[in-house]
């Protein structure tokens, strides 16, 4: 299962999930999010959700989500190269 399928299920069943996320600067954090929906921010590739620990709506880049509910997704993130890097 790819991360987009997990997100689709969370949206469909209105689930609260815990994500592990890496910021653009390389910082790693975990948080619980709810009320998840896809965002049109920067033409897609993002979700909007309520971040429960901060009590705020936030935008998350899908490619920066490393884990959902403890399940890892095999993505390589290279901050220096950027998101359009396709070949290793």
PDB file of C-alpha atoms in Angstrom:
ATOM      1  CA  UNK A   1       0.000   0.000   0.000  1.00  0.00           C
ATOM      2  CA  UNK A   2       1.337   3.440  -0.897  1.00  0.00           C
ATOM      3  CA  UNK A   3       0.906   6.504   1.260  1.00  0.00           C
ATOM      4  CA  UNK A   4      -1.754   7.997  -1.011  1.00  0.00           C
ATOM      5  CA  UNK A   5      -3.934   4.913  -0.439  1.00  0.00           C
ATOM      6  CA  UNK A   6      -3.570   5.307   3.322  1.00  0.00           C
ATOM      7  CA  UNK A   7      -4.500   8.981   3.058  1.00  0.00           C
ATOM      8  CA  UNK A   8      -7.484   8.148   0.869  1.00  0.00           C
ATOM      9  CA  UNK A   9      -8.742   5.660   3.484  1.00  0.00           C
ATOM     10  CA  UNK A  10      -8.227   8.166   6.301  1.00  0.00           C
ATOM     11  CA  UNK A  11     -10.259  10.737   4.367  1.00  0.00           C
ATOM     12  CA  UNK A  12     -12.992   8.260   3.400  1.00  0.00           C
ATOM     13  CA  UNK A  13     -13.436   6.903   6.940  1.00  0.00           C
ATOM     14  CA  UNK A  14     -12.737  10.268   8.647  1.00  0.00           C
ATOM     15  CA  UNK A  15      -9.917   8.739  10.679  1.00  0.00           C
ATOM     16  CA  UNK A  16      -7.457  10.419  12.996  1.00  0.00           C
ATOM     17  CA  UNK A  17      -3.949   9.258  12.194  1.00  0.00           C
ATOM     18  CA  UNK A  18      -0.475   9.766  13.616  1.00  0.00           C
ATOM     19  CA  UNK A  19       2.164  10.864  11.141  1.00  0.00           C
ATOM     20  CA  UNK A  20       5.922  11.158  11.266  1.00  0.00           C
ATOM     21  CA  UNK A  21       6.907  14.127   9.132  1.00  0.00           C
ATOM     22  CA  UNK A  22      10.179  15.648   7.975  1.00  0.00           C
ATOM     23  CA  UNK A  23      10.286  19.383   7.436  1.00  0.00           C
ATOM     24  CA  UNK A  24      12.038  21.101   4.574  1.00  0.00           C
ATOM     25  CA  UNK A  25      14.854  21.963   7.000  1.00  0.00           C
ATOM     26  CA  UNK A  26      15.257  18.294   7.929  1.00  0.00           C
ATOM     27  CA  UNK A  27      13.586  18.324  11.352  1.00  0.00           C
ATOM     28  CA  UNK A  28      11.536  15.274  12.218  1.00  0.00           C
ATOM     29  CA  UNK A  29       8.340  15.329  14.289  1.00  0.00           C
ATOM     30  CA  UNK A  30       5.279  13.222  15.058  1.00  0.00           C
ATOM     31  CA  UNK A  31       1.750  14.451  15.453  1.00  0.00           C
ATOM     32  CA  UNK A  32      -1.862  13.315  15.302  1.00  0.00           C
ATOM     33  CA  UNK A  33      -4.000  14.812  12.546  1.00  0.00           C
ATOM     34  CA  UNK A  34      -7.724  14.701  11.855  1.00  0.00           C
ATOM     35  CA  UNK A  35     -10.250  16.230   9.435  1.00  0.00           C
ATOM     36  CA  UNK A  36      -7.888  15.351   6.582  1.00  0.00           C
ATOM     37  CA  UNK A  37      -8.516  16.551   3.030  1.00  0.00           C
ATOM     38  CA  UNK A  38      -6.492  17.114  -0.102  1.00  0.00           C
ATOM     39  CA  UNK A  39      -5.239  20.637  -0.676  1.00  0.00           C
ATOM     40  CA  UNK A  40      -4.830  22.603  -3.876  1.00  0.00           C
ATOM     41  CA  UNK A  41      -1.859  24.395  -2.324  1.00  0.00           C
ATOM     42  CA  UNK A  42       0.855  24.790  -4.958  1.00  0.00           C
ATOM     43  CA  UNK A  43      -1.192  22.736  -7.442  1.00  0.00           C
ATOM     44  CA  UNK A  44      -1.532  19.631  -5.277  1.00  0.00           C
ATOM     45  CA  UNK A  45       0.626  17.061  -3.543  1.00  0.00           C
ATOM     46  CA  UNK A  46      -0.481  18.389  -0.148  1.00  0.00           C
ATOM     47  CA  UNK A  47      -3.089  17.629   2.488  1.00  0.00           C
ATOM     48  CA  UNK A  48      -4.739  19.957   4.965  1.00  0.00           C
ATOM     49  CA  UNK A  49      -5.571  18.641   8.413  1.00  0.00           C
ATOM     50  CA  UNK A  50      -6.221  19.634  11.995  1.00  0.00           C
ATOM     51  CA  UNK A  51      -3.038  19.138  14.015  1.00  0.00           C
ATOM     52  CA  UNK A  52      -4.332  18.042  17.392  1.00  0.00           C
ATOM     53  CA  UNK A  53      -1.332  18.976  19.560  1.00  0.00           C
ATOM     54  CA  UNK A  54      -1.266  22.539  18.222  1.00  0.00           C
ATOM     55  CA  UNK A  55      -5.049  22.878  17.862  1.00  0.00           C
ATOM     56  CA  UNK A  56      -4.483  24.413  14.402  1.00  0.00           C
ATOM     57  CA  UNK A  57      -5.197  23.664  10.764  1.00  0.00           C
ATOM     58  CA  UNK A  58      -1.937  22.852   8.979  1.00  0.00           C
ATOM     59  CA  UNK A  59      -0.785  21.930   5.466  1.00  0.00           C
ATOM     60  CA  UNK A  60       1.461  18.890   4.982  1.00  0.00           C
ATOM     61  CA  UNK A  61       3.375  17.898   1.866  1.00  0.00           C
ATOM     62  CA  UNK A  62       2.544  14.256   1.183  1.00  0.00           C
ATOM     63  CA  UNK A  63       6.074  13.389   0.049  1.00  0.00           C
ATOM     64  CA  UNK A  64       7.390  14.499   3.460  1.00  0.00           C
ATOM     65  CA  UNK A  65       5.212  12.058   5.427  1.00  0.00           C
ATOM     66  CA  UNK A  66       7.496   9.192   6.420  1.00  0.00           C
ATOM     67  CA  UNK A  67       5.163   7.107   8.596  1.00  0.00           C
ATOM     68  CA  UNK A  68       1.459   6.777   9.233  1.00  0.00           C
ATOM     69  CA  UNK A  69       0.406   5.072  12.464  1.00  0.00           C
ATOM     70  CA  UNK A  70       3.912   3.640  12.756  1.00  0.00           C
ATOM     71  CA  UNK A  71       3.944   2.155   9.237  1.00  0.00           C
ATOM     72  CA  UNK A  72       6.954   3.286   7.171  1.00  0.00           C
ATOM     73  CA  UNK A  73       6.818   4.233   3.535  1.00  0.00           C
ATOM     74  CA  UNK A  74       9.883   3.751   1.371  1.00  0.00           C
ATOM     75  CA  UNK A  75      10.585   7.272   0.181  1.00  0.00           C
ATOM     76  CA  UNK A  76      13.945   8.895  -0.126  1.00  0.00           C
ATOM     77  CA  UNK A  77      13.980  12.576   0.722  1.00  0.00           C
ATOM     78  CA  UNK A  78      16.988  14.602  -0.233  1.00  0.00           C
ATOM     79  CA  UNK A  79      16.589  18.169   0.951  1.00  0.00           C
ATOM     80  CA  UNK A  80      19.509  19.375  -1.173  1.00  0.00           C
ATOM     81  CA  UNK A  81      18.225  17.830  -4.410  1.00  0.00           C
ATOM     82  CA  UNK A  82      14.552  18.754  -4.193  1.00  0.00           C
ATOM     83  CA  UNK A  83      11.325  16.947  -4.917  1.00  0.00           C
ATOM     84  CA  UNK A  84      11.717  16.566  -8.690  1.00  0.00           C
ATOM     85  CA  UNK A  85      14.701  14.225  -8.418  1.00  0.00           C
ATOM     86  CA  UNK A  86      13.727  10.914 -10.048  1.00  0.00           C
ATOM     87  CA  UNK A  87      16.963   8.971 -10.557  1.00  0.00           C
ATOM     88  CA  UNK A  88      19.456   7.721  -8.013  1.00  0.00           C
TER      89      UNK A  88
END
